[in-house]
Tab-separated table of N, CA, C and O and ligand atoms in Angstrom:
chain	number	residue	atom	x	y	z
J	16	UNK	N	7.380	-46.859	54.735
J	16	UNK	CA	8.198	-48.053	54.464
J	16	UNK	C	8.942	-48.517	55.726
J	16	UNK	O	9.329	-47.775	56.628
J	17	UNK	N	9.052	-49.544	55.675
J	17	UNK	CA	9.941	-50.410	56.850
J	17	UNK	C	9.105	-50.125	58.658
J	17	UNK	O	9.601	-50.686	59.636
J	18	UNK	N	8.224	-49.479	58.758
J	18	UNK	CA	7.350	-49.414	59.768
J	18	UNK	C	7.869	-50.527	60.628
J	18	UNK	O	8.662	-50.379	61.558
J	19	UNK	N	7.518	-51.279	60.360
J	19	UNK	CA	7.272	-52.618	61.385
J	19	UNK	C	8.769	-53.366	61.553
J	19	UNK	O	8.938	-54.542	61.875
J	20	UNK	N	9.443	-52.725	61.358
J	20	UNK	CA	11.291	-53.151	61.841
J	20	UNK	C	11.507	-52.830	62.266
J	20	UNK	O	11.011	-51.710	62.395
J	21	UNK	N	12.698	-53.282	63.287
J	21	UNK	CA	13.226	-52.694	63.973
J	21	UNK	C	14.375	-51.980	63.518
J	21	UNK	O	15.074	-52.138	62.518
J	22	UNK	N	14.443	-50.907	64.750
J	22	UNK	CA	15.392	-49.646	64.087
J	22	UNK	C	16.765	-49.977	64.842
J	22	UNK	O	17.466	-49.007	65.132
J	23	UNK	N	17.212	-51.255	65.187
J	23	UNK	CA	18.555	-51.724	65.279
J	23	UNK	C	18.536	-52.666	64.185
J	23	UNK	O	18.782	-52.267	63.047
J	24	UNK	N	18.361	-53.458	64.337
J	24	UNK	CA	18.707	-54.512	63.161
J	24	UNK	C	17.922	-55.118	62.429
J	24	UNK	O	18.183	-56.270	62.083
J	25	UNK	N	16.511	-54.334	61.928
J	25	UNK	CA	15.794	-54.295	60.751
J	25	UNK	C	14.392	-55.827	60.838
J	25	UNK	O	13.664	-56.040	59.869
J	26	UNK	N	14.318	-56.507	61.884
J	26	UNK	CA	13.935	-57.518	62.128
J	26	UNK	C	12.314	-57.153	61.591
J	26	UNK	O	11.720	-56.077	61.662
J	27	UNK	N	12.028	-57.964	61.248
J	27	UNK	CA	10.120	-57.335	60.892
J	27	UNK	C	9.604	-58.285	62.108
J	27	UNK	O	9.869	-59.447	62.415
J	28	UNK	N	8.586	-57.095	62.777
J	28	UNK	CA	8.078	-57.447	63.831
J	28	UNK	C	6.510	-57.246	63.509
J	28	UNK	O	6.028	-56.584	62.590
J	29	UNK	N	5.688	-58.154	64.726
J	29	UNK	CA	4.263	-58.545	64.155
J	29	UNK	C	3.491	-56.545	63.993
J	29	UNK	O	2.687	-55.926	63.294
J	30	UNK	N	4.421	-56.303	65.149
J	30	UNK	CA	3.438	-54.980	64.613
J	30	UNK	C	4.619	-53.619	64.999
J	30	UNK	O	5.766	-53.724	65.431
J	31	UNK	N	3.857	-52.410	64.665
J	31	UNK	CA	4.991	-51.403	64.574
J	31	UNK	C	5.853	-51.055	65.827
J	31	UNK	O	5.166	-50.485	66.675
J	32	UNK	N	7.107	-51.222	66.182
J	32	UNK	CA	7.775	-51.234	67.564
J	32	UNK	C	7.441	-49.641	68.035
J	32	UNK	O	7.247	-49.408	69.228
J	33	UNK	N	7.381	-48.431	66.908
J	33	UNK	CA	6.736	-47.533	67.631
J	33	UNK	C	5.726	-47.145	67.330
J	33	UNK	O	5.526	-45.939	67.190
J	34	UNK	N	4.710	-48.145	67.126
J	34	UNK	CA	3.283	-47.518	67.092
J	34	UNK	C	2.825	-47.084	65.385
J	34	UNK	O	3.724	-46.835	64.581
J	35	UNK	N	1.361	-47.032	64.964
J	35	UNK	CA	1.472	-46.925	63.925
J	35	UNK	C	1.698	-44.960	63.611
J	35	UNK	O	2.091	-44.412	62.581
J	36	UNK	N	1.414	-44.538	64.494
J	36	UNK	CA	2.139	-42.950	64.448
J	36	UNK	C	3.705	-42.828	64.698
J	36	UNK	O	4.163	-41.732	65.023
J	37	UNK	N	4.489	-43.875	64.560
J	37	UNK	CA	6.043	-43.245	64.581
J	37	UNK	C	6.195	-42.707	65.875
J	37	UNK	O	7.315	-42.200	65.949
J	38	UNK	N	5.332	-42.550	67.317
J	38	UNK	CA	5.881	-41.867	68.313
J	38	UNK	C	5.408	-42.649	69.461
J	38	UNK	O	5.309	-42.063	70.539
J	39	UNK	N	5.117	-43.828	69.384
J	39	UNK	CA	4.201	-44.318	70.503
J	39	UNK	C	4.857	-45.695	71.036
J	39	UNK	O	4.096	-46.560	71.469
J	40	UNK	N	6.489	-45.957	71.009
J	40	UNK	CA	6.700	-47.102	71.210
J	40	UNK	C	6.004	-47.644	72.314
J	40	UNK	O	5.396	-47.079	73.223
J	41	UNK	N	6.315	-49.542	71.935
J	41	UNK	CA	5.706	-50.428	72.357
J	41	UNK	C	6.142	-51.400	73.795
J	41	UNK	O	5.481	-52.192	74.466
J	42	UNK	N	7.616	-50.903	73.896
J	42	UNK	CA	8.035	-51.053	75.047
J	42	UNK	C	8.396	-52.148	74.934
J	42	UNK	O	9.154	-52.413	75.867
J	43	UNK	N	8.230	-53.173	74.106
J	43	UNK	CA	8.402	-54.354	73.790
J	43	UNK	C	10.032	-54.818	73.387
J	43	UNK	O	10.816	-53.989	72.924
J	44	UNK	N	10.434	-56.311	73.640
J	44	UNK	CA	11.556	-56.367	73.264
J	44	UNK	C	12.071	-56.751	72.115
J	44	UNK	O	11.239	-57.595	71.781
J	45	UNK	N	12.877	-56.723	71.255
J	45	UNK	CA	13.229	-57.228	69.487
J	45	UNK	C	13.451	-58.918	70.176
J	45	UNK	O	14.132	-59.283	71.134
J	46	UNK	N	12.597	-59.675	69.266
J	46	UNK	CA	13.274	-61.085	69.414
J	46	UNK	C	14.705	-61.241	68.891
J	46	UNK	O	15.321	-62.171	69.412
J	47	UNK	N	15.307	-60.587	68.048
J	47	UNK	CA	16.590	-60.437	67.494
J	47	UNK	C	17.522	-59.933	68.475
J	47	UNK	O	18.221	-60.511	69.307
J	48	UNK	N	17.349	-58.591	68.148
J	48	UNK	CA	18.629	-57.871	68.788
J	48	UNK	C	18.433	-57.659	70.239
J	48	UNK	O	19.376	-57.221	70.897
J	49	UNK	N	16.851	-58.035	71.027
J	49	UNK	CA	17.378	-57.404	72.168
J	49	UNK	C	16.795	-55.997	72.301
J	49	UNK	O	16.794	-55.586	73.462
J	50	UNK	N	16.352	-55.254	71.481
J	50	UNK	CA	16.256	-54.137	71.795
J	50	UNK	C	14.813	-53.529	72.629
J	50	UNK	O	13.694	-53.963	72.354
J	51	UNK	N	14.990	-52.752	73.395
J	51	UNK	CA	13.658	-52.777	73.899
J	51	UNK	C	13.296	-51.273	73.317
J	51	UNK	O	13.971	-50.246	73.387
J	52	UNK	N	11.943	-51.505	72.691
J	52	UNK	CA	11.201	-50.177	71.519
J	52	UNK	C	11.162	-49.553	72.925
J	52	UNK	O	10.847	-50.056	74.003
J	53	UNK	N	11.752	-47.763	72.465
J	53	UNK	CA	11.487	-46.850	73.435
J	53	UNK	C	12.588	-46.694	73.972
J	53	UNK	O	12.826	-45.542	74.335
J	54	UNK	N	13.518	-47.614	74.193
J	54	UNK	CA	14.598	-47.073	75.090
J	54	UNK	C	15.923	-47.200	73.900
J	54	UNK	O	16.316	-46.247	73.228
J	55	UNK	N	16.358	-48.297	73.849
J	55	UNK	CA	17.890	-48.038	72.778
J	55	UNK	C	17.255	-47.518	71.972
J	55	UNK	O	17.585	-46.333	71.927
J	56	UNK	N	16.543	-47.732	71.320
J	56	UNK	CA	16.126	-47.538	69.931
J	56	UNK	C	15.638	-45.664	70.058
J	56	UNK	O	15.659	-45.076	68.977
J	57	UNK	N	15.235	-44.823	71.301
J	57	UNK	CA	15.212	-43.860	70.990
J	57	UNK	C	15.711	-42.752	69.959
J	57	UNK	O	14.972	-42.466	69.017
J	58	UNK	N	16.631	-42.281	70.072
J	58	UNK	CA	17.296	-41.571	69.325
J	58	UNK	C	18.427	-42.488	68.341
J	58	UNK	O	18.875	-43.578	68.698
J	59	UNK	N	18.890	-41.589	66.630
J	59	UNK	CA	19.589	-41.986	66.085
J	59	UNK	C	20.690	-42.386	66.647
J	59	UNK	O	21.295	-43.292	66.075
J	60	UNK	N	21.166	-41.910	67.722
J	60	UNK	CA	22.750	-42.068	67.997
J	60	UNK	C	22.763	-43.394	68.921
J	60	UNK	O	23.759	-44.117	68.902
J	61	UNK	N	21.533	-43.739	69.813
J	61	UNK	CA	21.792	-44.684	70.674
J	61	UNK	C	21.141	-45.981	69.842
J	61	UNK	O	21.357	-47.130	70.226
J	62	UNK	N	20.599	-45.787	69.062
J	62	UNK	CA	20.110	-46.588	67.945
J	62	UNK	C	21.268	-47.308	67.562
J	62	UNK	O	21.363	-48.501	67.848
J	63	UNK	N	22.560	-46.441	66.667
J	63	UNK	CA	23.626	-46.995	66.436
J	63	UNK	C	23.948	-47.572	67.198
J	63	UNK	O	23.805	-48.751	66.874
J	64	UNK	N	24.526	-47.431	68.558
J	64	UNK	CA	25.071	-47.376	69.152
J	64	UNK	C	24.987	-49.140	69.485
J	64	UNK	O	25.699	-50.106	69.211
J	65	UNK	N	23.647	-48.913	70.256
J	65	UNK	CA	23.030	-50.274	70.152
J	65	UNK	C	23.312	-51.356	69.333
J	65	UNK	O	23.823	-52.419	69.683
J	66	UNK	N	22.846	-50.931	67.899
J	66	UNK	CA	23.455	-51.691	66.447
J	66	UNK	C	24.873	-52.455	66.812
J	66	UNK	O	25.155	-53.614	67.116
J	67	UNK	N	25.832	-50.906	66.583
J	67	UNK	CA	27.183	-51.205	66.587
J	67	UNK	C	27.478	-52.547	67.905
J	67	UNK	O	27.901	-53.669	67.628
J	68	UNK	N	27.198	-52.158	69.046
J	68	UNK	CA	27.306	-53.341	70.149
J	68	UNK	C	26.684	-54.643	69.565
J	68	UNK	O	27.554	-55.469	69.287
J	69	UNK	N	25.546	-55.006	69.333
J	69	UNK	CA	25.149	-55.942	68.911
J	69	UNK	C	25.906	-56.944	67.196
J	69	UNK	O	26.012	-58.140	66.925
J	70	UNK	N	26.145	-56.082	66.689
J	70	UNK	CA	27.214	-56.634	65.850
J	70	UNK	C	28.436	-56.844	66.294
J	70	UNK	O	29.009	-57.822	65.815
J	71	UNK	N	29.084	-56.117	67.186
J	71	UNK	CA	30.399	-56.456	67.830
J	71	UNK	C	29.959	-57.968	68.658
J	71	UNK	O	30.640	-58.987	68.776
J	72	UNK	N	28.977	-57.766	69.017
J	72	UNK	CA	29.125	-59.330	69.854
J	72	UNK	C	28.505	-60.556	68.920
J	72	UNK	O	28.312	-61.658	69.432
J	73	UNK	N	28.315	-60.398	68.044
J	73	UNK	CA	28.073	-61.864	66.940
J	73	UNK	C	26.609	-61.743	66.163
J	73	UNK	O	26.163	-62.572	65.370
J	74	UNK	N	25.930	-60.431	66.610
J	74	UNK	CA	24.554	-60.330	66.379
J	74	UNK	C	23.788	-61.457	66.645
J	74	UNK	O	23.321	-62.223	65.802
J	75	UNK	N	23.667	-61.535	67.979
J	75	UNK	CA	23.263	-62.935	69.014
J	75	UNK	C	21.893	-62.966	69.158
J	75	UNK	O	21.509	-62.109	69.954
J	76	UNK	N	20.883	-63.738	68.612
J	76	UNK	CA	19.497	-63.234	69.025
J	76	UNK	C	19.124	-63.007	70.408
J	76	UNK	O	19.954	-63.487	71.180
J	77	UNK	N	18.283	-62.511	70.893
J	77	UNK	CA	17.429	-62.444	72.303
J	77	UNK	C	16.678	-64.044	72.683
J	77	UNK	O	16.799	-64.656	73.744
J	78	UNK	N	15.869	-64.479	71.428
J	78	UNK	CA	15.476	-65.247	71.515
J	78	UNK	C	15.796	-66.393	70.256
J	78	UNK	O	15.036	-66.591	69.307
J	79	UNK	N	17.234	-67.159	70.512
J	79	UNK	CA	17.104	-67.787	69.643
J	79	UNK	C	16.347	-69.103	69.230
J	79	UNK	O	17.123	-69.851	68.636
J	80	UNK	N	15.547	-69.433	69.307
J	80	UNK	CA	14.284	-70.051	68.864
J	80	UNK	C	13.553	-69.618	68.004
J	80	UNK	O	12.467	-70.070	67.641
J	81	UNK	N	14.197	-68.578	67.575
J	81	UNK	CA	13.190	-68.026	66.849
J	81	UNK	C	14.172	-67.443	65.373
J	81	UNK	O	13.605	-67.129	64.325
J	82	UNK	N	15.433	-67.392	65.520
J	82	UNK	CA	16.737	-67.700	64.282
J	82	UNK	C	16.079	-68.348	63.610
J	82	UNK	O	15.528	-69.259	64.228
J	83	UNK	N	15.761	-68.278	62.056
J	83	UNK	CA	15.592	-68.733	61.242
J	83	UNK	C	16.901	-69.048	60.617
J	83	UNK	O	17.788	-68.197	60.561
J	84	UNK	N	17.110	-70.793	59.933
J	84	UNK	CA	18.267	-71.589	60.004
J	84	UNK	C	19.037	-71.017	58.654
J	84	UNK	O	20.169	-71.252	58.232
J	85	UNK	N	17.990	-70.185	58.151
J	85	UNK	CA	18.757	-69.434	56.659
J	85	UNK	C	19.459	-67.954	56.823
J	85	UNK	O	19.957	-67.229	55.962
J	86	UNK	N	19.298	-67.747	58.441
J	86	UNK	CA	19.534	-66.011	58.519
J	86	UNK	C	20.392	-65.497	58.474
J	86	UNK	O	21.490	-65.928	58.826
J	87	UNK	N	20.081	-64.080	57.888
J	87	UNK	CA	21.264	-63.705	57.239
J	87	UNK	C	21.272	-62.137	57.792
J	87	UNK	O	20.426	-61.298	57.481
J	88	UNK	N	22.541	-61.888	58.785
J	88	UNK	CA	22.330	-60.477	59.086
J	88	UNK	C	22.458	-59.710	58.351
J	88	UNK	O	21.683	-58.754	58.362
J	89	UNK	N	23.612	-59.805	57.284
J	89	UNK	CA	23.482	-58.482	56.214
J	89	UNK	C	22.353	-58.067	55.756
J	89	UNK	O	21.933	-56.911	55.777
J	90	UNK	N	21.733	-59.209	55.243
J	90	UNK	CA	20.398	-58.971	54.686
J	90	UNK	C	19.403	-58.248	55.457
J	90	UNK	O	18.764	-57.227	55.202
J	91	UNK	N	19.424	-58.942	56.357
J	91	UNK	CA	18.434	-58.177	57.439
J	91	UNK	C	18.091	-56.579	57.585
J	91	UNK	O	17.061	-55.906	57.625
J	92	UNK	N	19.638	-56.307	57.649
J	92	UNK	CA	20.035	-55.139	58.036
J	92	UNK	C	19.568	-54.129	57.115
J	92	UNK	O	19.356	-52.924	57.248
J	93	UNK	N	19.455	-55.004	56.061
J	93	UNK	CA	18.545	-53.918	54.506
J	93	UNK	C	17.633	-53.280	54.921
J	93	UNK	O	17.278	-52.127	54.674
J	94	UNK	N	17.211	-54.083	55.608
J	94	UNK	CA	15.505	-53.576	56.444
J	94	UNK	C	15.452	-52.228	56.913
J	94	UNK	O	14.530	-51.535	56.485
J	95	UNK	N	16.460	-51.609	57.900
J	95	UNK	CA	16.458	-51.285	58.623
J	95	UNK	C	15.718	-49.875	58.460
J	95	UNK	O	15.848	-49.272	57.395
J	96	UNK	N	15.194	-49.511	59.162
J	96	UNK	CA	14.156	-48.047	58.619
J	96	UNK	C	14.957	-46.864	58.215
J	96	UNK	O	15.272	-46.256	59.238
J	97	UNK	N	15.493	-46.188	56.972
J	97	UNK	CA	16.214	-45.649	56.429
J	97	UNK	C	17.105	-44.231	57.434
J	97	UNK	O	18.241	-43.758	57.457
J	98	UNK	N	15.773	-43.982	58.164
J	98	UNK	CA	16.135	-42.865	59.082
J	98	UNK	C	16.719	-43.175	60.015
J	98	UNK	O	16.909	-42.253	60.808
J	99	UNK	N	17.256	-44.484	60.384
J	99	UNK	CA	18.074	-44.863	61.431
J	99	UNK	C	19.210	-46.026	61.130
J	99	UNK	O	19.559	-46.927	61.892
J	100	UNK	N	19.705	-45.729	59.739
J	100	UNK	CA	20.720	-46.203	59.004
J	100	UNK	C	22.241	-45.379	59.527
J	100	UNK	O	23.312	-45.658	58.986
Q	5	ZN	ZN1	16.059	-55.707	66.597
């Protein structure tokens, strides 16, 4: 479940940020949060960490062009892959 989100702020991305084995990030960046698979997103704690910063600053997309005009971070955040809640 939740594979293909990201493990800061739950964004569904076209494909799995770490790979479809869970260990192979993609190096790639979250159009949302910013995050680049492999590095914040490593471990639970910098995961938060990440999170927590990105909500402190307005949860600002990376690429906003790509904000959908209905978005809703709480919601989003449902997403988020349970093991990095
Ligand atoms: Zn993200």
């Amino acid at each position: 479940m939740h594979k293909s989100n990201c493990r800061v702020c739950g964004y569904e991305l076209a494909s799995p940020p770490w790979g479809d084995d869970g260990d192979s990030p993609s190096w790639d960046i979250c159009p949302c949060c910013g995050t680049e698979f492999g590095y914040e997103d490593c471990t639970l704690v910098s995961t938060k960490r990440k999170r927590d910063q990105w909500i402190a600053e307005g949860c600002k997309w990376f690429e906003p062009k790509k904000r959908p005009l209905d978005w809703d971070c709480e919601r989003q955040c449902e997403n988020i892959p349970e093991a990095f809640r």
